[in-house]
XYZ file of C-alpha atoms in Angstrom:
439
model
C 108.699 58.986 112.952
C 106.733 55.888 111.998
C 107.073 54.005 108.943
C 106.636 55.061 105.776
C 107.603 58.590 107.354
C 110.757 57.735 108.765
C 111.815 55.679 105.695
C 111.366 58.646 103.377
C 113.165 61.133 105.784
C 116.123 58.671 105.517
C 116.403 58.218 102.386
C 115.965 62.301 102.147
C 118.565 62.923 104.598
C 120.589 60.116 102.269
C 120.389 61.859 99.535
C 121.705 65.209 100.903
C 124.169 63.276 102.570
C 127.008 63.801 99.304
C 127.663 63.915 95.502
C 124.449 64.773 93.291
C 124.188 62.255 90.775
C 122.081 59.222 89.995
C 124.872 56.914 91.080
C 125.998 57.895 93.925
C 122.059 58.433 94.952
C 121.645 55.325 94.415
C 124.292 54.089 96.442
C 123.772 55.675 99.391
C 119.702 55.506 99.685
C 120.496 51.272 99.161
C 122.269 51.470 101.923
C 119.995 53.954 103.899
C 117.531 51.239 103.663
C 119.077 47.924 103.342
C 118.816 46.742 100.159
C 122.284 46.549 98.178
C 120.421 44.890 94.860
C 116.825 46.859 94.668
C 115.733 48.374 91.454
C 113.487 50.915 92.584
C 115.802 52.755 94.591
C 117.076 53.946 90.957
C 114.205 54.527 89.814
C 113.503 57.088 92.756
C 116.786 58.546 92.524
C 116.079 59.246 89.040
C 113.004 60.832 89.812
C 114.615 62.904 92.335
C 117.674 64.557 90.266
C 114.499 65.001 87.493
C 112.895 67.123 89.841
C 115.588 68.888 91.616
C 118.162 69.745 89.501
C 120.708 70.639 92.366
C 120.710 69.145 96.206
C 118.029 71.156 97.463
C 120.583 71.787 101.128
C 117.392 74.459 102.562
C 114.589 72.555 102.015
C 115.169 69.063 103.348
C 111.667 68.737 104.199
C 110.491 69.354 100.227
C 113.274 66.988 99.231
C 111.227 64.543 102.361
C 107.905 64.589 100.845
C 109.035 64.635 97.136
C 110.489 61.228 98.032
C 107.464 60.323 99.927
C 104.773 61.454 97.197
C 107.341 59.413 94.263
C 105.740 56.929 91.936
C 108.924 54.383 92.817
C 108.674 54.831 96.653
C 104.898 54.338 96.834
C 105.068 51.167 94.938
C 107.887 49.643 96.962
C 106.642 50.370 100.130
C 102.952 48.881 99.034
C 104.830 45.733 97.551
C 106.857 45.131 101.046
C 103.580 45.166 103.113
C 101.758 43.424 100.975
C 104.859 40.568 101.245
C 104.764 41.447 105.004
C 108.618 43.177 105.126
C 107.995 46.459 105.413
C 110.166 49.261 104.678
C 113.176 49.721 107.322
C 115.828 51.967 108.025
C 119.153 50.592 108.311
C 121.355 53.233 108.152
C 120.497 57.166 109.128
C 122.776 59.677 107.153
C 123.494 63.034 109.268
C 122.517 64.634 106.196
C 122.902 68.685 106.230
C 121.507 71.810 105.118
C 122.624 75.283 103.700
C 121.205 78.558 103.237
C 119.900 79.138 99.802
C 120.363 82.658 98.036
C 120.883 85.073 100.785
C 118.547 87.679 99.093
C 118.848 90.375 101.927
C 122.118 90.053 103.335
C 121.008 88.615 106.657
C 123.974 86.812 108.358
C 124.296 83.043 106.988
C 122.992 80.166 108.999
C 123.248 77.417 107.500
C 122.375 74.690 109.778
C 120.270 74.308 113.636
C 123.656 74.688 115.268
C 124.666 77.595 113.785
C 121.385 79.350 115.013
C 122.058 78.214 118.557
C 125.419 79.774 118.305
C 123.948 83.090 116.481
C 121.449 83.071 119.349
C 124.265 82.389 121.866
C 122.108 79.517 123.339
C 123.023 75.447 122.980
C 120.785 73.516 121.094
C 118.835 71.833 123.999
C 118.290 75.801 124.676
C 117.479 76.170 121.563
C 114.672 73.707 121.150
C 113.763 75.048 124.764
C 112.830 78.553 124.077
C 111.394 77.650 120.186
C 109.208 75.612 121.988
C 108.242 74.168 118.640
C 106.322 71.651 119.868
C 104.136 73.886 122.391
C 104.727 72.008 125.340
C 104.061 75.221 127.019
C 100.748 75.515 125.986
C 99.928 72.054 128.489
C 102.553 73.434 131.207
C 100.751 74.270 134.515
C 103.311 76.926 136.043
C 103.787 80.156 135.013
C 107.793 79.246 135.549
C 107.677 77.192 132.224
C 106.146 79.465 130.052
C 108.605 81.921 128.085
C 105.431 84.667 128.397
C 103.310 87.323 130.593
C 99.645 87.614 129.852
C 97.965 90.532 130.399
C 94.315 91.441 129.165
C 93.947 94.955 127.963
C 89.954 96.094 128.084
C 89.080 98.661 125.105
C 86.409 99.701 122.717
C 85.078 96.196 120.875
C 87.113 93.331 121.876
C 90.122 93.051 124.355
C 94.214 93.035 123.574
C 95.634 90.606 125.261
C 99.666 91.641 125.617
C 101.769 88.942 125.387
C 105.446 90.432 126.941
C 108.437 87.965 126.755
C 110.959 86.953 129.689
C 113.996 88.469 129.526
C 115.851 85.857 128.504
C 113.669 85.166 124.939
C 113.323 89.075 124.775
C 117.390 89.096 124.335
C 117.149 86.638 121.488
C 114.222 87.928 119.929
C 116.012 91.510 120.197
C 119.336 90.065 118.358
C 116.918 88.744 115.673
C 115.295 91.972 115.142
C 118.448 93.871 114.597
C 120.210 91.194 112.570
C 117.995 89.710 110.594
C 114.328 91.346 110.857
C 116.119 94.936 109.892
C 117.691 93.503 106.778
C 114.407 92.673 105.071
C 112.613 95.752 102.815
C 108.803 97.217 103.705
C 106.785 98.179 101.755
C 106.544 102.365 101.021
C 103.299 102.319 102.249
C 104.082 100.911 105.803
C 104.744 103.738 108.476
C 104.564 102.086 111.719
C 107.775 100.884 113.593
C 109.949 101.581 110.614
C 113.251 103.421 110.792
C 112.961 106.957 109.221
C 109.314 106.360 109.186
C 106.789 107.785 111.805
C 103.143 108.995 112.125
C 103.902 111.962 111.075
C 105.551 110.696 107.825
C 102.357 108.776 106.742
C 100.066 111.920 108.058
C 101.959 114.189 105.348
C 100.731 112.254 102.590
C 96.956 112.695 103.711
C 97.508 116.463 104.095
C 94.399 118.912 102.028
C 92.916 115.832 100.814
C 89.296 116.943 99.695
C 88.119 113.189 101.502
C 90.119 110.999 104.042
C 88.464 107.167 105.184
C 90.361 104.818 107.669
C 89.641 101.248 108.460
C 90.995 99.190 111.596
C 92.330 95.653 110.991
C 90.972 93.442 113.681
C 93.300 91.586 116.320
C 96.374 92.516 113.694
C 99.014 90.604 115.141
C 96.906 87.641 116.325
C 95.891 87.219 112.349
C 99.672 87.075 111.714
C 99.856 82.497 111.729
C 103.371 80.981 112.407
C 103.142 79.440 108.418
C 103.336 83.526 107.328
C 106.282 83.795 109.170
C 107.945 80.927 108.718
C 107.927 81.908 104.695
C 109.169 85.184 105.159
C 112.048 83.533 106.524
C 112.513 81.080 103.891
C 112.112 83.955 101.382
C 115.312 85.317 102.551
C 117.131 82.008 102.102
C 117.381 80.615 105.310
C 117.149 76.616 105.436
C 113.669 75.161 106.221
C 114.870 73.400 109.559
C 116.412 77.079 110.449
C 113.402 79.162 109.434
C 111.419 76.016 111.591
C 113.431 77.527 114.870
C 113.596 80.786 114.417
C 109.884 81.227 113.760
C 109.017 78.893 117.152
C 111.397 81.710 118.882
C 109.144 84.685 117.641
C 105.550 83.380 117.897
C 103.450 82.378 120.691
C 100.650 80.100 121.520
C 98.435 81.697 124.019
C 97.797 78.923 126.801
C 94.648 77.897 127.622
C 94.225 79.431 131.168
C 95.310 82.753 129.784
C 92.239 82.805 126.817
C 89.647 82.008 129.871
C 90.871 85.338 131.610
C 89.688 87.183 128.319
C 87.657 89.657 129.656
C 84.390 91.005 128.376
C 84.095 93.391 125.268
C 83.155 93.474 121.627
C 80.870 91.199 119.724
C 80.779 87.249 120.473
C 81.712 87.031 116.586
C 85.142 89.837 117.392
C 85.550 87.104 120.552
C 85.720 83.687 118.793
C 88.206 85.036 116.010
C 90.168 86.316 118.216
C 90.353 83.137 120.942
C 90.929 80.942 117.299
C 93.914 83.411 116.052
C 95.394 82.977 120.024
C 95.236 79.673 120.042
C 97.193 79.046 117.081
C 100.792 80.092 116.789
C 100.834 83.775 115.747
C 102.616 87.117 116.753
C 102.299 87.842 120.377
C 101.787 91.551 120.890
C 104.565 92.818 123.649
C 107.692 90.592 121.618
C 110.206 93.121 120.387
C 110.236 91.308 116.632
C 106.182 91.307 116.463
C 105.924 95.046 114.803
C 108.486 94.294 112.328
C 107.129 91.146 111.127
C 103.556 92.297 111.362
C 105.087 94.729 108.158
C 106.819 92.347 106.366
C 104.057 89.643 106.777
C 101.913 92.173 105.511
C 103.913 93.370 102.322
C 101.407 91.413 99.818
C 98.038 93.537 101.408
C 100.397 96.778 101.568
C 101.012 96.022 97.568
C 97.617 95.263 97.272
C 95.824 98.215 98.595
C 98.515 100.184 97.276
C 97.563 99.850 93.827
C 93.983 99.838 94.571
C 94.529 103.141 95.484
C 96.727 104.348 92.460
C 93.507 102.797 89.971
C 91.428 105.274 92.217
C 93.636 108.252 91.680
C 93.863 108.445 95.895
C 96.924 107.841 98.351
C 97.226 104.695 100.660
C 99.355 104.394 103.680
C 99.466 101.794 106.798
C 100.391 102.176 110.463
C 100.262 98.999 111.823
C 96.642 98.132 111.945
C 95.637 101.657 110.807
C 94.766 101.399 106.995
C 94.277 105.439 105.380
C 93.494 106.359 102.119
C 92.769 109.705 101.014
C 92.163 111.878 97.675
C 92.238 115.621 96.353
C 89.501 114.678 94.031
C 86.977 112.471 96.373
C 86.702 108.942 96.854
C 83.391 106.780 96.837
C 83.204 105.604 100.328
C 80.841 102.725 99.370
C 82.819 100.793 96.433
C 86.110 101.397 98.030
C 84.706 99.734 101.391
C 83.823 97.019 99.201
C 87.221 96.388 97.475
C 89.102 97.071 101.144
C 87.031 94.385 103.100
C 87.733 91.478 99.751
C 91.521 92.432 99.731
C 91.561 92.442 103.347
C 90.120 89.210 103.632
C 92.682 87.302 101.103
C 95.255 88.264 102.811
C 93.931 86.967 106.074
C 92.702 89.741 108.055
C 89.996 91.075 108.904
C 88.230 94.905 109.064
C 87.012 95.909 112.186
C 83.712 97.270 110.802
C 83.047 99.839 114.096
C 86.086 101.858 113.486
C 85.563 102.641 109.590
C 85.510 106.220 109.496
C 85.014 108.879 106.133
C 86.286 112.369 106.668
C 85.246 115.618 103.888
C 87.234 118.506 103.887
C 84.958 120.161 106.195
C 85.771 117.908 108.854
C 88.193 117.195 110.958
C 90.801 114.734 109.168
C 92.899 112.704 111.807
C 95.301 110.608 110.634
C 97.612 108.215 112.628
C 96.021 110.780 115.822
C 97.460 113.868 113.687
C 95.009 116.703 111.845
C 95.862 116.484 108.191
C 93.450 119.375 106.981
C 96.409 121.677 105.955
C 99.066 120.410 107.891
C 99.771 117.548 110.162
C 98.946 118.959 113.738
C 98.637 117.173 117.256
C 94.783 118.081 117.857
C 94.493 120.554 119.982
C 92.179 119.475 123.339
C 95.795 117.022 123.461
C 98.120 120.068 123.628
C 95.471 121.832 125.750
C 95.377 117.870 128.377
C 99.459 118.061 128.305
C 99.576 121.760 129.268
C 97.687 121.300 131.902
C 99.433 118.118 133.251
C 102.662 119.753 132.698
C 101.493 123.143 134.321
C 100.058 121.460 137.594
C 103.260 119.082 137.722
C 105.408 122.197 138.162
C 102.732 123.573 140.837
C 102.362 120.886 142.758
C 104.762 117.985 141.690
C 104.779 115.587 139.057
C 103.033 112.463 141.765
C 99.806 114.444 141.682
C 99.754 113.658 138.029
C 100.382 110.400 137.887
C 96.936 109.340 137.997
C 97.817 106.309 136.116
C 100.694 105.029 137.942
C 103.203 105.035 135.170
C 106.336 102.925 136.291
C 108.546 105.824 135.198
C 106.023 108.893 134.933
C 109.117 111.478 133.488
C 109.871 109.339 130.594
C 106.443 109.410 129.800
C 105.624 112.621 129.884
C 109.097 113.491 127.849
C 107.952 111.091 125.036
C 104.498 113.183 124.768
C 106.421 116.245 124.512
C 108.413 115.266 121.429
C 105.347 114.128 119.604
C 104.485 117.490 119.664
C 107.829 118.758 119.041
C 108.074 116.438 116.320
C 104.795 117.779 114.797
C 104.925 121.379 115.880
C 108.133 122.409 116.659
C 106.787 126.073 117.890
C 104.391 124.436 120.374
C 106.888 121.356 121.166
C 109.315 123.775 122.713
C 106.627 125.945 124.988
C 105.662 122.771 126.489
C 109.536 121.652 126.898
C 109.949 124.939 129.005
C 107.454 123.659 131.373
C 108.512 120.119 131.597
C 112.254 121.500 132.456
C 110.495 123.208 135.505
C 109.383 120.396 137.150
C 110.876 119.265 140.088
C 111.720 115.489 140.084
């Protein structure tokens, strides 16, 4: 770091670096910078146990740029340039950090080596696969980079599917299951939450006398890296920690990878989603994505939630798919309105070509479920997999794969239990027929 920078961050680290009092502040940030007999230093210590009452151990970088921004500091450093000594450092404390209050239980790292450990990489490791720095996004080969692009055409603008290496997807796994499942969601949230499933958010849409949706554009592209990094402060973890951890779970998309974007959707839909790529966000294929998507998005949930209960209606999110509904009718018009302003300070943004209002005299689909008296696959869906599964057991399951599914069984099993899990009656006629088949 140049100077002032580095000057501040050693008299930070100094400070951390033992007891919490004036004195002994004072002591060791002389030392930290050379200069056994200078009055200011007390001054800034003095200013520093005013503001922080205890050693702030998790956020060293706070504690950096309270000493930076201090009255005392700003005046010495001005005074030695002016008499042409600047600031130096002459001694660099270790310093250290600790977890603050562990509101969630997650398991207690207090410091960057006790994240390698957790993470059962070595630091240089560590720092390698954080990539905190995004030296990936300059790297040339495809060996460097912890990622596999792949562009995903659709309706409006492409996905782009950002799958992780093997060896990232084990630590971003271990992070999911020990840390990410610790943290609460929100009731409203549906999607990729335990005990929680389409069909779960579908039930509370069911004889509503009006149903409207809305689509949150490029949802975990509008997720930034700051987002993340303070959900994992809010849980306690030390800002240097929280630093790692959210360089191991979001991506910046490099640049030869947002020139393959293929065509699709409005130049407008394009540029957002090129800027939300190129920044650090929440690459869609890593295993911790979905789950910090939700708790990212715990503020809008909240938000929309009560919306909803001043309407007298019923709100519920799956992932990008935003429902409300109501037994006495909702106006479509001011609650598009108060959607889109929400939506937009909290960072996202509505996909305006997938709104869609449903009357009871419709056909309600929620989460792909029909809600009109009960939640129900709909039925040209049954009527596709009972064909599939019929002509699979006539003449072998290959001559279905149309789509060359890399394991075509496990495929077709999982669309079997979303109708058993929805319709139990016609889950197990079309389980009959899948145990026919001849693999």
């Amino acid at each position: 770091m140049a100077e002032p920078d580095a000057v501040a961050a050693a008299l930070a680290a100094a400070f951390l670096d033992g007891p919490w009092t004036a004195d002994a502040l004072t002591a060791r940030a002389r030392e930290a910078v050379g200069v056994p007999r200078a009055r200011w230093v007390a001054r800034l210590a003095g200013e520093v146990t005013g503001r922080f009452g205890t050693p702030p151990l998790d956020a060293p970088r706070e504690l950096r740029a309270a000493v930076a921004g201090s009255p005392a500091y700003a005046g010495a450093r001005d005074a030695a340039r002016r008499a042409g000594r600047p600031l130096r450092v002459a001694h660099l404390a270790t310093g250290t950090t600790r977890m603050g209050r562990n509101r969630f239980s997650v398991p207690p790292l207090d410091t960057v080596d006790d994240l390698a450990a957790f993470c059962g990489l070595d630091p240089a490791q560590l720092d390698w696969f954080a990539d905190v720095h995004r030296f990936q996004v300059r790297a040339g080969g495809s060996a460097l980079h912890h990622y596999r692009a792949r562009w995903v055409a659709k309706r409006g603008a492409p996905r782009l599917l950002e799958a992780p290496k093997p060896r990232l997807k084990a630590v971003q796994r271990k992070v999911l299951h020990e840390v990410l499942d610790r943290f609460p969601v929100h009731d409203a949230a549906h999607g990729f939450v335990p005990g929680r499933s389409p069909v779960t958010g579908a039930w509370d849409h069911v004889l509503a006398r009006t149903v409207v949706r809305f689509d949150l554009e490029g949802f975990f592209a509008s997720v930034p890296a700051a987002r993340v990094h303070g959900t994992f402060r809010s849980t306690g973890y030390p800002e240097p920690v929280a630093h790692l951890l959210t360089g191991l779970v979001t991506h910046v998309t490099p640049l030869r990878d947002l020139r393959a974007m293929p065509d699709g959707g409005s130049a407008e839909a394009r540029h957002r989603l090129r800027r939300n790529l190129s920044h650090a966000h929440l690459p869609q294929g890593a295993p911790t994505s979905p789950a910090l998507a939700n708790l990212c998005a715990r503020g809008l949930d909240a938000r929309l939630d009560g919306l909803a209960r001043v309407l007298g209606a019923t709100f519920t999110r799956y992932a990008d798919d935003l429902t409300f509904s109501s037994t006495t009718g909702l106006d479509p018009v001011r609650l598009h309105r108060a959607v889109r302003a929400v939506v937009a300070d909290e960072g996202f943004t509505l996909n305006p070509a997938k709104t869609r209002v449903r009357g009871a005299g419709s056909r309600q689909v929620v989460t792909g479920l029909v809600v009109n008296e009960r939640p129900n696959v709909p039925r040209e869906e049954f009527d596709r997999l009972k064909a599939v599964l019929h002509n699979c057991v006539r003449h072998g399951p290959t001559s279905q794969d149309r789509e060359g599914h890399r394991d075509f069984r496990a495929h077709l099993l999982a669309r079997v239990a979303r109708v058993e899990s929805v319709n139990p009656a016609k889950g197990r006629r079309l389980r009959r027929s899948f145990e026919q088949i001849a693999w």
